[in-house]
Tab-separated table of C-alpha atoms and ligand atoms in Angstrom:
chain	number	residue	atom	x	y	z
A	303	MET	CA	0.000	0.000	0.000
A	304	ASN	CA	1.416	3.387	-0.925
A	305	VAL	CA	0.734	6.616	0.992
A	306	SER	CA	-2.004	7.789	-1.369
A	307	GLU	CA	-3.811	4.472	-0.960
A	308	ALA	CA	-3.513	4.697	2.815
A	309	VAL	CA	-4.890	8.259	2.791
A	310	ASP	CA	-7.704	7.361	0.438
A	311	SER	CA	-8.746	4.182	2.231
A	312	ARG	CA	-8.700	5.717	5.700
A	313	MET	CA	-12.189	6.465	6.856
A	314	SER	CA	-13.920	6.660	10.182
A	315	CYS	CA	-14.948	3.114	10.889
A	316	ARG	CA	-18.037	2.874	13.090
A	317	ALA	CA	-18.572	-0.881	13.200
A	318	PHE	CA	-15.695	-3.209	14.041
A	319	LEU	CA	-15.393	-6.985	14.085
A	320	SER	CA	-14.694	-8.541	17.479
A	321	ILE	CA	-11.410	-9.993	16.175
A	322	PRO	CA	-8.523	-8.961	18.467
A	323	VAL	CA	-5.588	-6.975	17.082
A	324	PRO	CA	-2.252	-8.673	17.833
A	325	PRO	CA	-0.390	-6.581	20.446
A	326	GLU	CA	2.771	-6.518	18.307
A	327	VAL	CA	0.800	-4.896	15.466
A	328	VAL	CA	-0.334	-2.074	17.756
A	329	ARG	CA	3.208	-1.665	19.047
A	330	THR	CA	4.621	-1.568	15.502
A	331	ILE	CA	2.140	1.114	14.468
A	332	LEU	CA	3.105	3.313	17.429
A	333	GLU	CA	6.812	2.577	17.021
A	334	VAL	CA	6.725	3.731	13.392
A	335	ALA	CA	4.349	6.635	14.116
A	336	LYS	CA	6.839	8.195	16.509
A	337	ARG	CA	8.682	9.461	13.407
A	338	ALA	CA	5.861	12.008	13.044
A	339	PRO	CA	7.213	15.574	13.018
A	340	SER	CA	6.762	18.036	15.847
A	341	GLY	CA	7.887	21.627	16.316
A	342	GLY	CA	11.303	21.618	18.012
A	343	ASN	CA	11.010	17.822	18.076
A	344	LEU	CA	9.115	18.167	21.358
A	345	GLN	CA	7.182	14.964	20.593
A	346	PRO	CA	4.472	16.299	22.889
A	347	TRP	CA	2.135	13.337	22.426
A	348	HIS	CA	1.164	10.842	25.082
A	349	VAL	CA	-0.878	7.806	24.193
A	350	TYR	CA	-2.523	5.185	26.391
A	351	VAL	CA	-3.433	1.884	24.776
A	352	LEU	CA	-6.267	-0.147	26.239
A	353	ALA	CA	-7.562	-3.596	25.312
A	354	GLY	CA	-9.030	-6.616	27.051
A	355	LYS	CA	-10.033	-6.313	30.695
A	356	PRO	CA	-8.905	-2.711	31.355
A	357	LEU	CA	-10.823	-1.571	28.280
A	358	GLN	CA	-13.940	-3.518	29.230
A	359	GLU	CA	-13.803	-2.000	32.724
A	360	LEU	CA	-13.699	1.515	31.300
A	361	LEU	CA	-16.576	0.822	28.906
A	362	ALA	CA	-18.614	-0.741	31.730
A	363	ASP	CA	-17.990	2.288	33.948
A	364	VAL	CA	-19.201	4.709	31.253
A	365	ARG	CA	-22.181	2.450	30.509
A	366	ALA	CA	-23.162	2.554	34.175
A	367	LYS	CA	-22.839	6.353	34.363
A	368	LEU	CA	-24.625	7.051	31.083
A	369	PRO	CA	-28.288	6.905	32.204
A	370	ALA	CA	-27.755	9.593	34.857
A	371	ASN	CA	-25.342	11.581	32.639
A	372	PRO	CA	-26.552	11.248	29.031
A	373	ASN	CA	-24.239	14.123	27.999
A	374	GLY	CA	-21.274	12.849	29.957
A	375	GLU	CA	-19.314	14.759	32.572
A	376	GLY	CA	-18.592	17.892	30.556
A	377	ALA	CA	-15.561	18.459	28.351
A	378	GLU	CA	-12.452	20.441	29.237
A	379	TYR	CA	-12.463	22.116	25.838
A	380	ASP	CA	-14.996	23.048	23.144
A	381	VAL	CA	-15.127	20.156	20.703
A	382	TYR	CA	-16.568	22.653	18.181
A	383	PRO	CA	-16.656	26.451	18.342
A	384	PRO	CA	-19.933	27.449	20.036
A	385	LYS	CA	-21.151	29.435	17.012
A	386	LEU	CA	-19.844	27.616	14.008
A	387	THR	CA	-20.096	29.797	10.884
A	388	GLU	CA	-20.380	28.836	7.221
A	389	PRO	CA	-19.110	26.843	5.403
A	390	TYR	CA	-18.119	24.719	8.419
A	391	ARG	CA	-21.618	24.567	9.874
A	392	SER	CA	-23.124	23.121	6.705
A	393	ARG	CA	-20.295	20.645	6.317
A	394	ARG	CA	-20.896	19.338	9.809
A	395	PHE	CA	-24.628	19.137	9.215
A	396	LYS	CA	-24.189	17.292	5.894
A	397	CYS	CA	-21.774	14.817	7.407
A	398	GLY	CA	-24.306	13.975	10.140
A	399	GLU	CA	-27.161	13.666	7.643
A	400	ASP	CA	-25.158	11.387	5.365
A	401	LEU	CA	-24.038	9.250	8.282
A	402	TYR	CA	-27.545	8.639	9.609
A	403	ALA	CA	-28.851	8.051	6.077
A	404	THR	CA	-26.543	5.030	5.737
A	405	ILE	CA	-28.462	3.363	8.579
A	406	ASN	CA	-31.883	4.741	7.636
A	407	ILE	CA	-32.307	6.972	10.665
A	408	ALA	CA	-34.540	9.916	9.813
A	409	ARG	CA	-33.740	13.446	10.896
A	410	GLU	CA	-36.735	13.556	13.259
A	411	ASN	CA	-35.802	10.306	14.960
A	412	ARG	CA	-33.735	11.872	17.711
A	413	PRO	CA	-33.782	8.844	20.048
A	414	ALA	CA	-32.324	6.641	17.301
A	415	ARG	CA	-29.661	9.254	16.526
A	416	LEU	CA	-28.676	9.498	20.172
A	417	GLN	CA	-28.581	5.726	20.406
A	418	GLN	CA	-26.252	5.561	17.428
A	419	PHE	CA	-24.090	8.356	18.847
A	420	ALA	CA	-23.875	6.435	22.122
A	421	ARG	CA	-22.126	3.651	20.182
A	422	ASN	CA	-19.086	5.915	20.549
A	423	ASN	CA	-19.059	4.871	24.205
A	424	GLU	CA	-18.793	1.238	23.136
A	425	LEU	CA	-15.880	2.108	20.871
A	426	PHE	CA	-18.072	0.886	17.996
A	427	GLY	CA	-17.111	-2.632	19.055
A	428	ALA	CA	-13.381	-2.116	18.463
A	429	PRO	CA	-11.017	-4.309	20.495
A	430	VAL	CA	-8.382	-1.605	21.041
A	431	ALA	CA	-8.657	1.975	22.256
A	432	LEU	CA	-6.025	4.675	22.081
A	433	PHE	CA	-6.362	7.726	24.298
A	434	PHE	CA	-4.302	10.805	23.470
A	435	ALA	CA	-3.131	13.517	25.835
A	436	VAL	CA	-0.746	16.475	25.944
A	437	ASN	CA	0.984	18.224	28.795
A	438	ARG	CA	-1.108	21.171	29.965
A	439	GLN	CA	1.723	23.652	29.344
A	440	MET	CA	1.441	22.989	25.597
A	441	GLY	CA	-0.191	25.411	23.199
A	442	VAL	CA	-1.783	25.347	19.764
A	443	GLY	CA	1.441	24.347	18.023
A	444	GLN	CA	1.857	21.210	20.099
A	445	TRP	CA	-1.812	20.278	19.711
A	446	VAL	CA	-1.183	20.351	15.972
A	447	ASP	CA	1.768	17.999	16.544
A	448	LEU	CA	-0.556	15.651	18.389
A	449	GLY	CA	-2.939	15.746	15.421
A	450	MET	CA	-0.125	14.807	13.056
A	451	PHE	CA	0.831	11.930	15.309
A	452	MET	CA	-2.765	10.714	15.289
A	453	GLN	CA	-3.059	10.886	11.515
A	454	THR	CA	0.240	9.040	11.148
A	455	ILE	CA	-1.203	6.265	13.323
A	456	MET	CA	-4.393	6.163	11.260
A	457	LEU	CA	-2.421	5.825	8.018
A	458	LEU	CA	-0.071	3.183	9.397
A	459	ALA	CA	-3.101	1.252	10.608
A	460	ARG	CA	-4.282	1.034	7.008
A	461	GLU	CA	-0.967	-0.532	6.035
A	462	GLN	CA	-1.718	-3.253	8.622
A	463	GLY	CA	-5.230	-3.834	7.238
A	464	ILE	CA	-6.692	-2.056	10.248
A	465	HIS	CA	-9.233	0.745	10.464
A	466	THR	CA	-9.677	3.498	13.012
A	467	CYS	CA	-12.106	6.110	14.216
A	468	ALA	CA	-10.862	9.212	16.013
A	469	GLN	CA	-13.289	9.945	18.838
A	470	GLU	CA	-13.556	13.329	20.434
A	471	SER	CA	-16.759	11.999	21.971
A	472	TRP	CA	-14.577	10.741	24.811
A	473	ALA	CA	-13.815	14.345	25.790
A	474	VAL	CA	-17.055	14.492	27.782
A	475	TRP	CA	-15.872	11.483	29.801
A	476	HIS	CA	-12.430	12.864	30.514
A	477	ARG	CA	-12.680	12.405	34.286
A	478	THR	CA	-13.580	8.733	33.988
A	479	VAL	CA	-10.973	8.174	31.272
A	480	GLU	CA	-8.274	9.940	33.297
A	481	ALA	CA	-9.140	7.896	36.387
A	482	HIS	CA	-8.999	4.575	34.535
A	483	LEU	CA	-5.732	5.497	32.844
A	484	GLN	CA	-4.301	6.953	36.044
A	485	MET	CA	-3.296	9.920	33.973
A	486	PRO	CA	-1.112	12.405	35.872
A	487	PRO	CA	-2.826	15.777	36.439
A	488	GLN	CA	-0.303	17.633	34.278
A	489	LEU	CA	-1.662	15.797	31.235
A	490	MET	CA	-4.772	16.961	29.445
A	491	PHE	CA	-6.826	14.304	27.728
A	492	PHE	CA	-7.743	15.188	24.153
A	493	CYS	CA	-9.278	12.381	22.179
A	494	GLY	CA	-9.876	8.670	21.895
A	495	MET	CA	-9.384	6.427	18.891
A	496	ALA	CA	-11.019	3.094	18.139
A	497	LEU	CA	-8.791	0.622	16.342
A	498	GLY	CA	-9.581	-2.767	14.847
A	499	TYR	CA	-10.851	-4.658	11.823
A	500	ARG	CA	-13.692	-3.155	9.834
A	501	ASP	CA	-17.019	-4.915	9.556
A	502	GLU	CA	-17.353	-4.754	5.787
A	503	ALA	CA	-21.013	-5.766	5.931
A	504	ALA	CA	-22.036	-2.830	8.137
A	505	PRO	CA	-23.803	-0.143	6.045
A	506	ILE	CA	-22.470	2.631	8.302
A	507	ASN	CA	-18.968	1.814	7.139
A	508	HIS	CA	-19.887	2.582	3.548
A	509	LEU	CA	-20.159	6.311	4.107
A	510	ARG	CA	-17.779	8.199	1.870
A	511	THR	CA	-17.683	11.714	3.321
A	512	GLU	CA	-17.485	14.695	1.012
A	513	ARG	CA	-14.586	17.100	0.647
A	514	ALA	CA	-14.567	20.666	-0.606
A	515	ALA	CA	-13.017	21.363	-3.988
A	516	LEU	CA	-9.342	22.315	-3.988
A	517	GLU	CA	-10.165	25.916	-4.991
A	518	GLU	CA	-12.208	26.330	-1.802
A	519	PHE	CA	-9.297	25.849	0.574
A	520	ALA	CA	-6.093	26.368	-1.421
A	521	VAL	CA	-4.640	29.596	-2.747
A	522	PHE	CA	-1.960	29.355	-5.406
A	523	ARG	CA	0.390	32.162	-6.310
A	524	GLY	CA	3.232	31.902	-8.764
A	525	LEU	CA	2.647	28.295	-9.757
B	82	FMN	C1	-10.116	14.665	16.063
B	82	FMN	C2	-11.309	13.937	15.522
B	82	FMN	C3	-12.325	13.561	16.363
B	82	FMN	C4	-13.428	12.837	15.888
B	82	FMN	N1	-14.401	12.431	16.759
B	82	FMN	C5	-15.381	11.611	16.333
B	82	FMN	C6	-16.303	11.036	17.257
B	82	FMN	O1	-16.273	11.292	18.452
B	82	FMN	N2	-17.236	10.176	16.781
B	82	FMN	C7	-17.306	9.850	15.456
B	82	FMN	O2	-18.161	9.042	15.096
B	82	FMN	N3	-16.464	10.398	14.549
B	82	FMN	C8	-15.494	11.243	14.961
B	82	FMN	N4	-14.585	11.760	14.061
B	82	FMN	C9	-14.684	11.393	12.658
B	82	FMN	C10	-15.108	12.543	11.752
B	82	FMN	O3	-16.504	12.731	11.836
B	82	FMN	C11	-14.654	12.189	10.339
B	82	FMN	O4	-13.257	12.189	10.301
B	82	FMN	C12	-15.154	13.126	9.253
B	82	FMN	O5	-16.556	13.142	9.195
B	82	FMN	C13	-14.588	12.744	7.891
B	82	FMN	O6	-14.953	11.424	7.570
B	82	FMN	P1	-13.886	10.264	7.325
B	82	FMN	O7	-12.995	10.200	8.547
B	82	FMN	O8	-14.696	9.010	7.175
B	82	FMN	O9	-13.093	10.626	6.128
B	82	FMN	C14	-13.504	12.509	14.519
B	82	FMN	C15	-12.474	12.895	13.673
B	82	FMN	C16	-11.388	13.595	14.155
B	82	FMN	C17	-10.280	13.974	13.222
């Protein structure tokens, strides 16, 4: 698989098979991903890998808390800007519409939408979870570095025949996540990531999200 194929075949997988991922495969992905660039080579990323019993304990804890806290515990950061303007607002809306259309959930069917969204808390059935954090002293630049690290992992996963789904949904469970991971207080939890083998038969995995045309986001001068 070349890089273009990895980029093109990466998608957010929202239904995984219950087949375990060999630990050495996860280790290899992270080992190679550490070559991701970072400003000043700070390598500001921290990642916690969970599978098996520790993962099931975390999922069970969230499951137990969910009925009393349907919106979680509150996030430490805004997952989206509070007043998203165009064109971003419409893109977000369209992505949601297209996603629910794949599983025939109508716009008005809010309970079904919430139920599907809650699948985030089950990691969409994935056998491995990655949780990403940065030291609280870090600023925007280092958060970008963390993003590059995450994308490198997602692309390397493709090379291993594995799919992923980045999950900011975990941000609203940061206290529970931090407690289970015994994360030191100087680290700030950012995002989860489900990792495993894609259920090819699941209609939700056949969503091909749209992208804006090149002219909408790129400015060329002198070439
Ligand atoms: C940082 C980040 C967080 C995300 N969080 C979630 C999430 O919590 N739940 C989810 O289903 N998808 C999540 N996504 C997936 C995006 O919705 C998805 O990347 C986008 O719609 C483009 O689709 P694609 O990844 O299939 O190309 C996240 C993506 C990123 C990059």
